[in-house]
Tab-separated table of C-alpha atoms and ligand atoms in Angstrom:
chain	number	residue	atom	x	y	z
A	542	MET	CA	7.398	29.204	23.354
A	543	THR	CA	8.795	29.939	19.894
A	544	VAL	CA	9.380	26.767	17.884
A	545	LYS	CA	12.098	26.910	15.235
A	546	ALA	CA	11.103	24.679	12.333
A	547	TYR	CA	11.617	24.085	8.606
A	548	ALA	CA	8.613	24.528	6.339
A	549	ALA	CA	7.708	24.402	2.651
A	550	LYS	CA	5.572	27.351	1.607
A	551	SER	CA	4.204	25.621	-1.509
A	552	LYS	CA	3.806	22.230	-3.184
A	553	SER	CA	7.161	20.438	-3.677
A	554	GLY	CA	8.992	23.595	-2.538
A	555	LEU	CA	12.284	23.740	-0.700
A	556	LEU	CA	12.072	23.883	3.090
A	557	GLU	CA	12.967	27.205	4.725
A	558	PRO	CA	13.409	28.301	8.347
A	559	PHE	CA	9.971	28.945	9.864
A	560	GLU	CA	8.957	29.955	13.390
A	561	TYR	CA	5.647	29.522	15.169
A	562	GLN	CA	4.300	29.864	18.714
A	563	ALA	CA	3.506	26.589	20.518
A	564	LYS	CA	-0.035	26.468	21.936
A	565	GLU	CA	-0.507	26.516	25.712
A	566	LEU	CA	0.396	23.055	27.079
A	567	GLY	CA	-2.718	20.945	27.776
A	568	ALA	CA	-3.029	18.953	31.032
A	569	ASP	CA	-2.588	15.674	29.135
A	570	GLN	CA	0.204	16.932	26.863
A	571	ILE	CA	3.979	16.912	26.799
A	572	ASN	CA	6.461	19.149	25.022
A	573	ILE	CA	9.525	17.446	23.536
A	574	GLU	CA	12.875	19.046	22.703
A	575	ILE	CA	13.676	17.198	19.478
A	576	SER	CA	17.131	15.648	19.080
A	577	HIS	CA	16.431	13.555	15.933
A	578	CYS	CA	13.775	13.153	13.260
A	579	GLY	CA	13.759	10.585	10.448
A	580	ILE	CA	12.801	11.433	6.858
A	581	CYS	CA	10.030	9.018	5.884
A	582	HIS	CA	8.901	8.913	2.256
A	583	SER	CA	5.419	9.888	3.495
A	584	ASP	CA	6.906	13.308	4.357
A	585	ILE	CA	7.784	13.622	0.673
A	586	HIS	CA	4.353	12.438	-0.546
A	587	LEU	CA	2.906	15.151	1.745
A	588	LEU	CA	5.386	17.772	0.557
A	589	ASP	CA	4.194	17.021	-3.000
A	590	ASP	CA	0.552	16.974	-1.789
A	591	ALA	CA	0.270	13.521	-3.373
A	592	LEU	CA	-2.422	12.567	-0.852
A	593	GLY	CA	-4.387	15.810	-1.321
A	594	ILE	CA	-4.346	16.675	2.413
A	595	THR	CA	-1.322	18.970	2.799
A	596	LYS	CA	-1.660	22.472	4.224
A	597	TYR	CA	1.138	24.990	3.595
A	598	PRO	CA	3.295	26.156	5.269
A	599	TYR	CA	4.017	22.482	5.759
A	600	VAL	CA	6.466	21.304	8.446
A	601	PRO	CA	7.195	17.601	7.782
A	602	GLY	CA	8.476	15.040	10.259
A	603	HIS	CA	6.869	12.158	12.134
A	604	GLU	CA	9.805	10.075	13.365
A	605	ILE	CA	10.575	12.194	16.404
A	606	ILE	CA	12.986	11.463	19.251
A	607	GLY	CA	13.762	13.869	22.061
A	608	LYS	CA	13.597	14.729	25.751
A	609	ILE	CA	10.460	15.891	27.519
A	610	VAL	CA	10.882	19.514	28.641
A	611	ALA	CA	7.337	20.112	29.935
A	612	ALA	CA	4.518	17.820	31.056
A	613	GLY	CA	0.885	18.705	31.854
A	614	ASP	CA	-0.597	18.029	35.308
A	615	SER	CA	-2.530	14.910	34.234
A	616	VAL	CA	0.498	13.165	32.695
A	617	LYS	CA	1.465	10.346	35.069
A	618	HIS	CA	3.353	7.765	32.981
A	619	LEU	CA	6.053	10.159	31.696
A	620	LYS	CA	8.049	12.974	33.266
A	621	VAL	CA	10.341	15.865	32.341
A	622	GLY	CA	13.719	14.477	31.249
A	623	ASP	CA	12.384	11.196	29.814
A	624	ARG	CA	13.662	10.254	26.349
A	625	VAL	CA	10.643	9.533	24.163
A	626	GLY	CA	9.574	9.018	20.579
A	627	VAL	CA	6.471	10.007	18.596
A	628	GLY	CA	5.478	8.545	15.225
A	629	TRP	CA	2.831	9.384	12.644
A	630	GLN	CA	0.029	9.457	15.205
A	631	SER	CA	0.016	11.994	18.018
A	632	GLY	CA	-3.592	11.877	19.190
A	633	SER	CA	-6.884	9.990	18.957
A	634	CYS	CA	-10.438	10.207	20.300
A	635	HIS	CA	-9.663	7.641	23.092
A	636	HIS	CA	-13.301	6.455	23.102
A	637	CYS	CA	-14.224	4.714	19.838
A	638	GLU	CA	-14.381	0.923	19.408
A	639	PHE	CA	-10.856	0.987	17.948
A	640	CYS	CA	-9.221	3.141	20.622
A	641	VAL	CA	-10.670	1.090	23.497
A	642	THR	CA	-9.378	-2.146	21.959
A	643	GLY	CA	-5.814	-0.883	21.449
A	644	ASN	CA	-6.231	-0.178	17.719
A	645	GLU	CA	-5.816	3.603	17.960
A	646	ASN	CA	-3.987	3.577	14.595
A	647	VAL	CA	-7.351	3.262	12.803
A	648	CYS	CA	-9.258	5.843	14.905
A	649	SER	CA	-11.043	8.324	12.639
A	650	GLY	CA	-10.293	11.075	15.159
A	651	MET	CA	-6.550	10.654	14.625
A	652	GLU	CA	-4.155	13.568	15.104
A	653	SER	CA	-1.386	13.101	12.544
A	654	THR	CA	1.956	14.478	13.667
A	655	CYS	CA	2.681	16.432	10.487
A	656	VAL	CA	-0.763	16.705	8.891
A	657	THR	CA	-3.067	18.160	11.530
A	658	GLN	CA	-0.188	20.145	13.095
A	659	TYR	CA	3.383	21.277	12.416
A	660	GLY	CA	5.727	18.255	12.494
A	661	GLY	CA	9.139	17.197	13.711
A	662	TYR	CA	11.608	18.994	11.410
A	663	ALA	CA	11.797	21.457	14.266
A	664	SER	CA	13.221	22.258	17.685
A	665	HIS	CA	10.139	21.137	19.657
A	666	PHE	CA	6.934	19.146	19.323
A	667	GLN	CA	3.905	19.104	21.586
A	668	CYS	CA	1.244	16.362	21.754
A	669	ASP	CA	-1.041	14.086	23.762
A	670	ALA	CA	1.327	12.180	26.096
A	671	SER	CA	-0.470	8.874	25.310
A	672	PHE	CA	1.238	8.908	21.916
A	673	ALA	CA	4.783	9.363	23.214
A	674	VAL	CA	6.636	6.145	23.974
A	675	LYS	CA	9.715	5.815	26.194
A	676	ILE	CA	12.811	4.701	24.296
A	677	PRO	CA	14.520	1.619	25.802
A	678	ASP	CA	18.055	2.322	27.099
A	679	GLY	CA	19.584	-0.137	24.610
A	680	LEU	CA	18.541	1.965	21.604
A	681	ASP	CA	20.540	4.909	20.299
A	682	SER	CA	18.377	8.014	19.639
A	683	ALA	CA	19.352	8.358	15.969
A	684	ASP	CA	18.579	4.664	15.393
A	685	ALA	CA	15.312	4.880	17.303
A	686	ALA	CA	13.913	7.712	15.125
A	687	PRO	CA	13.180	5.592	11.999
A	688	LEU	CA	11.586	2.920	14.181
A	689	MET	CA	8.829	5.341	15.249
A	690	CYS	CA	7.165	5.152	11.814
A	691	GLY	CA	9.221	2.927	9.501
A	692	GLY	CA	9.857	0.283	12.158
A	693	VAL	CA	6.351	-0.100	13.512
A	694	THR	CA	4.797	0.121	10.047
A	695	VAL	CA	6.531	-3.076	8.943
A	696	TYR	CA	6.438	-4.803	12.363
A	697	GLN	CA	2.675	-4.405	12.839
A	698	PRO	CA	1.585	-6.373	9.702
A	699	MET	CA	3.856	-9.243	10.768
A	700	ARG	CA	1.914	-9.426	14.033
A	701	TYR	CA	-1.525	-8.558	12.604
A	702	TYR	CA	-1.290	-11.078	9.733
A	703	ASN	CA	0.390	-13.659	12.026
A	704	LEU	CA	3.704	-14.310	10.286
A	705	THR	CA	5.018	-17.770	11.222
A	706	PRO	CA	8.584	-19.156	10.931
A	707	ASN	CA	7.623	-21.676	8.224
A	708	GLN	CA	6.552	-18.942	5.824
A	709	LYS	CA	8.250	-17.597	2.722
A	710	VAL	CA	8.047	-13.826	2.977
A	711	ALA	CA	9.016	-11.382	0.235
A	712	VAL	CA	9.711	-7.730	0.935
A	713	VAL	CA	9.286	-5.498	-2.123
A	714	GLY	CA	11.318	-2.246	-2.046
A	715	ILE	CA	14.421	-2.164	0.130
A	716	GLY	CA	14.280	1.404	1.379
A	717	GLY	CA	13.693	2.840	4.844
A	718	LEU	CA	10.745	0.550	5.596
A	719	GLY	CA	11.815	-2.394	3.465
A	720	HIS	CA	15.257	-2.887	4.974
A	721	LEU	CA	13.691	-2.996	8.445
A	722	ALA	CA	11.063	-5.459	7.169
A	723	VAL	CA	13.859	-7.792	6.023
A	724	LYS	CA	15.445	-7.643	9.500
A	725	TYR	CA	12.176	-8.230	11.387
A	726	ALA	CA	10.936	-11.041	9.109
A	727	ALA	CA	14.326	-12.756	9.471
A	728	ALA	CA	14.100	-12.349	13.258
A	729	PHE	CA	10.605	-13.922	13.118
A	730	GLY	CA	12.349	-16.956	11.537
A	731	CYS	CA	10.773	-16.624	8.075
A	732	GLU	CA	12.493	-17.483	4.784
A	733	VAL	CA	12.956	-13.943	3.493
A	734	THR	CA	13.366	-12.720	-0.087
A	735	ALA	CA	14.308	-9.102	-0.800
A	736	ILE	CA	12.797	-7.875	-4.090
A	737	SER	CA	14.522	-4.726	-5.285
A	738	THR	CA	15.193	-2.617	-8.349
A	739	SER	CA	18.687	-1.853	-6.943
A	740	ALA	CA	21.074	-4.750	-7.511
A	741	ASN	CA	23.659	-2.968	-5.340
A	742	LYS	CA	21.480	-3.635	-2.268
A	743	LYS	CA	21.933	-7.414	-2.543
A	744	ALA	CA	24.944	-7.925	-0.265
A	745	GLU	CA	23.398	-5.953	2.597
A	746	ALA	CA	19.987	-7.609	2.248
A	747	LEU	CA	21.646	-11.027	2.584
A	748	GLU	CA	23.697	-9.783	5.548
A	749	TRP	CA	20.462	-8.726	7.309
A	750	GLY	CA	18.964	-12.195	6.996
A	751	ALA	CA	17.362	-12.379	3.544
A	752	GLU	CA	18.024	-15.812	2.045
A	753	HIS	CA	17.227	-14.707	-1.501
A	754	PHE	CA	17.521	-11.503	-3.518
A	755	VAL	CA	15.475	-10.804	-6.636
A	756	ASP	CA	16.509	-7.985	-8.969
A	757	SER	CA	13.108	-6.845	-10.230
A	758	SER	CA	14.483	-4.298	-12.685
A	759	ALA	CA	14.508	-6.852	-15.516
A	760	LYS	CA	11.181	-7.262	-17.362
A	761	GLY	CA	9.406	-10.570	-16.749
A	762	THR	CA	11.167	-11.305	-13.443
A	763	MET	CA	7.992	-11.554	-11.374
A	764	ALA	CA	6.282	-13.883	-13.875
A	765	LYS	CA	8.959	-16.498	-13.124
A	766	LEU	CA	8.022	-16.412	-9.432
A	767	ALA	CA	4.370	-17.497	-9.702
A	768	ASN	CA	2.986	-19.216	-6.568
A	769	THR	CA	6.163	-18.695	-4.515
A	770	TYR	CA	5.415	-16.615	-1.409
A	771	ASP	CA	3.098	-16.981	1.585
A	772	VAL	CA	3.273	-13.249	2.204
A	773	ILE	CA	4.422	-10.300	0.097
A	774	LEU	CA	4.938	-7.008	1.913
A	775	ASN	CA	4.905	-4.049	-0.472
A	776	THR	CA	6.936	-1.126	0.878
A	777	VAL	CA	7.499	0.623	-2.460
A	778	SER	CA	6.885	4.386	-2.737
A	779	ALA	CA	5.723	4.054	-6.369
A	780	ASP	CA	3.010	2.233	-8.326
A	781	LEU	CA	3.835	-1.201	-9.785
A	782	HIS	CA	1.857	-3.872	-11.685
A	783	TRP	CA	0.342	-5.423	-8.582
A	784	ASP	CA	-1.266	-8.300	-10.485
A	785	GLU	CA	2.242	-9.657	-11.202
A	786	TYR	CA	2.961	-9.581	-7.479
A	787	MET	CA	-0.416	-11.140	-6.636
A	788	LYS	CA	0.433	-14.036	-8.944
A	789	ALA	CA	3.658	-14.600	-7.001
A	790	VAL	CA	1.536	-15.277	-3.880
A	791	LYS	CA	0.780	-18.952	-3.096
A	792	PRO	CA	-2.778	-20.184	-2.483
A	793	LEU	CA	-3.919	-19.031	1.001
A	794	GLY	CA	-1.225	-16.335	0.794
A	795	LYS	CA	-1.412	-12.581	1.239
A	796	LEU	CA	-0.297	-9.470	-0.618
A	797	ILE	CA	0.001	-6.710	1.976
A	798	MET	CA	0.026	-3.104	0.769
A	799	ILE	CA	2.062	-0.693	2.913
A	800	GLY	CA	3.472	1.803	0.393
A	801	LEU	CA	1.422	4.935	-0.244
A	802	GLY	CA	2.605	5.525	-3.806
A	803	THR	CA	-0.323	3.503	-5.184
A	804	ALA	CA	-3.820	4.845	-5.857
A	805	ASP	CA	-5.525	1.621	-6.997
A	806	VAL	CA	-4.648	-2.051	-6.688
A	807	THR	CA	-5.930	-3.979	-9.684
A	808	VAL	CA	-5.613	-7.750	-9.460
A	809	SER	CA	-7.386	-10.529	-11.384
A	810	ALA	CA	-10.196	-12.176	-9.456
A	811	PRO	CA	-9.804	-15.909	-10.363
A	812	PRO	CA	-6.490	-16.492	-8.480
A	813	LEU	CA	-7.960	-14.571	-5.550
A	814	VAL	CA	-11.110	-16.693	-5.459
A	815	LEU	CA	-9.718	-20.094	-6.424
A	816	GLY	CA	-6.620	-19.829	-4.243
A	817	GLN	CA	-8.311	-18.031	-1.329
A	818	ARG	CA	-5.623	-15.371	-1.548
A	819	ILE	CA	-5.954	-12.066	0.281
A	820	VAL	CA	-5.027	-8.486	-0.599
A	821	GLY	CA	-4.693	-6.561	2.668
A	822	GLY	CA	-3.332	-3.321	3.963
A	823	SER	CA	-1.467	-2.106	6.998
A	824	TRP	CA	-1.312	1.302	8.571
A	825	ILE	CA	1.371	2.435	11.097
A	826	GLY	CA	0.837	0.878	14.559
A	827	SER	CA	-0.755	1.682	17.916
A	828	PRO	CA	1.256	3.026	20.893
A	829	SER	CA	1.305	-0.454	22.472
A	830	MET	CA	2.556	-1.952	19.179
A	831	ILE	CA	5.288	0.720	19.043
A	832	GLU	CA	6.313	-0.150	22.596
A	833	GLU	CA	6.453	-3.866	21.746
A	834	MET	CA	8.430	-3.200	18.524
A	835	LEU	CA	10.961	-1.028	20.409
A	836	GLU	CA	11.491	-3.711	23.045
A	837	PHE	CA	11.823	-6.401	20.362
A	838	SER	CA	14.304	-4.220	18.438
A	839	ALA	CA	16.401	-3.582	21.562
A	840	ARG	CA	16.378	-7.279	22.551
A	841	LYS	CA	17.186	-8.556	19.033
A	842	LYS	CA	19.619	-5.677	18.366
A	843	ILE	CA	17.656	-4.612	15.282
A	844	ALA	CA	18.454	-1.069	14.193
A	845	PRO	CA	18.062	0.751	10.893
A	846	LYS	CA	21.081	1.600	8.756
A	847	ILE	CA	21.029	5.388	8.712
A	848	GLU	CA	22.642	8.459	7.155
A	849	LYS	CA	22.645	11.560	9.348
A	850	PHE	CA	21.996	15.098	8.078
A	851	GLU	CA	22.113	18.285	10.151
A	852	MET	CA	18.580	19.680	10.538
A	853	ALA	CA	19.721	22.816	8.658
A	854	LYS	CA	20.624	20.578	5.674
A	855	VAL	CA	17.124	19.124	5.482
A	856	ASN	CA	16.788	19.832	1.741
A	857	GLU	CA	19.867	17.685	1.035
A	858	GLY	CA	18.285	14.818	2.968
A	859	ILE	CA	14.989	15.131	1.100
A	860	LYS	CA	16.776	15.215	-2.280
A	861	ALA	CA	18.736	12.066	-1.410
A	862	VAL	CA	15.533	10.216	-0.406
A	863	ARG	CA	13.764	11.335	-3.604
A	864	GLU	CA	16.670	9.986	-5.662
A	865	ASN	CA	16.692	6.633	-3.781
A	866	LYS	CA	20.297	7.342	-2.764
A	867	VAL	CA	19.977	7.036	1.014
A	868	ARG	CA	21.194	3.832	2.632
A	869	TYR	CA	18.655	3.267	4.091
A	870	ARG	CA	17.038	5.987	6.222
A	871	ALA	CA	17.960	9.668	6.477
A	872	VAL	CA	17.866	11.041	10.017
A	873	LEU	CA	17.940	14.779	10.779
A	874	VAL	CA	19.986	15.791	13.811
A	875	ASN	CA	19.438	18.963	15.851
B	1130	LIG	P1	12.025	4.926	0.729
B	1130	LIG	O1	13.009	4.866	1.833
B	1130	LIG	O2	12.119	5.990	-0.276
B	1130	LIG	O3	12.022	3.488	0.024
B	1130	LIG	C1	11.147	3.164	-1.028
B	1130	LIG	C2	11.788	2.089	-1.897
B	1130	LIG	O4	10.869	1.762	-2.927
B	1130	LIG	C3	13.050	2.520	-2.622
B	1130	LIG	O5	14.201	2.393	-1.821
B	1130	LIG	C4	13.071	1.549	-3.777
B	1130	LIG	O6	13.570	0.290	-3.344
B	1130	LIG	C5	11.593	1.349	-4.080
B	1130	LIG	N1	11.189	2.184	-5.209
B	1130	LIG	C6	11.155	3.540	-5.279
B	1130	LIG	N2	10.713	3.942	-6.485
B	1130	LIG	C7	10.452	2.830	-7.193
B	1130	LIG	C8	9.960	2.567	-8.513
B	1130	LIG	N3	9.649	3.568	-9.353
B	1130	LIG	N4	9.814	1.282	-8.895
B	1130	LIG	C9	10.124	0.268	-8.078
B	1130	LIG	N5	10.600	0.452	-6.805
B	1130	LIG	C10	10.758	1.706	-6.394
B	1130	LIG	O7	10.532	5.034	1.313
B	1130	LIG	P2	9.975	4.573	2.755
B	1130	LIG	O8	10.127	5.688	3.715
B	1130	LIG	O9	10.507	3.225	3.065
B	1130	LIG	O10	8.404	4.482	2.448
B	1130	LIG	C11	7.934	3.517	1.512
B	1130	LIG	C12	6.448	3.744	1.241
B	1130	LIG	O11	5.711	3.422	2.432
B	1130	LIG	C13	6.100	5.210	0.928
B	1130	LIG	O12	5.086	5.221	-0.063
B	1130	LIG	C14	5.560	5.724	2.250
B	1130	LIG	O13	4.688	6.804	2.118
B	1130	LIG	C15	4.834	4.481	2.736
B	1130	LIG	N6	4.559	4.449	4.175
B	1130	LIG	C16	3.407	3.823	4.565
B	1130	LIG	C17	3.107	3.708	5.901
B	1130	LIG	C18	1.891	2.969	6.343
B	1130	LIG	O14	1.520	3.079	7.519
B	1130	LIG	N7	1.272	2.164	5.494
B	1130	LIG	C19	3.989	4.256	6.848
B	1130	LIG	C20	5.161	4.844	6.416
B	1130	LIG	C21	5.454	4.930	5.069
B	1130	LIG	P3	14.587	-0.582	-4.257
B	1130	LIG	O15	15.765	0.334	-4.531
B	1130	LIG	O16	14.910	-1.719	-3.372
B	1130	LIG	O17	13.821	-0.986	-5.482
B	1131	LIG	ZN1	6.263	7.537	7.963
């Protein structure tokens, strides 16, 4: 099968039409006809080779929704015609201590949807069926796309780090991930603060359940918030002065790094030691976590706010994300 995709031929280049031949379908694989694919900022970090792992031609895209058009003989839990989604991960070793305990997202044998193969800015995508999740009927396909990476990436730390309704939770960066984090943390019953450099995001953040909005564009803002939050979730695509954010965490609290725009996190040790604070990280989510997040989203009617772009206008979508103009997730439509 010929797959019609969009690829960058070089670092930070524009995407151009690109065709490749899909490999023969494996017994445990499915082939998906893609209807929608979200533009995650990780696609842009990869396009710019900011993580040093990009191979060109590079076909981005890891928030895939579509219908199964072919299924291998060993695939039992899905069938041709099913509407499914695939996120960042599209394969794992299935045997390590992490895979067998449902933590496939940290398997070192991970297949990454748009790193180890051509991604979802395309007509079709083929992968291990264990990493495709059925989309609940209550979720629209365009809305479901950003949940496959953005949604699970902010939902999983809330479960992993045990967010409780009595906690004060701050979300830093109200973009694709951050706006979903505000919605989920509010649905978990937490007292949510949106911390943003874009004052014009305030009204929507409050509408989604944030009780407070902090405009962080003014110098010295974070210093006034010392010892305020139980949990800070960083979803920013750039590097900030993380020590200022660490100081805004209460004793016993946690600063959770999710954004990939940061190479090093430098924080002073005394508040960490004396207040038993934690700096942690969080990385996507396992297939079972994606399934749980989709069900929770359908039940609580949590959907991203999206802007649609035709697949052929992919470069316009990427430009808008780079310029922080999208409200709040760009979704490509085939
Ligand atoms: P996005 O939609 O572009 O949103 C990022 C937000 O960060 C922006 O909307 C902006 O929010 C804030 N921001 C951007 N530049 C900034 C700057 N110079 N200073 C301060 N704030 C800035 O990106 P996304 O798709 O949500 O992804 C966010 C980050 O998470 C990216 O680094 C991405 O690679 C990473 N990511 C990680 C995982 C994981 O598993 N850990 C998964 C997916 C994505 P305001 O306008 O509100 O300030
Ligand atoms: Zn992503």
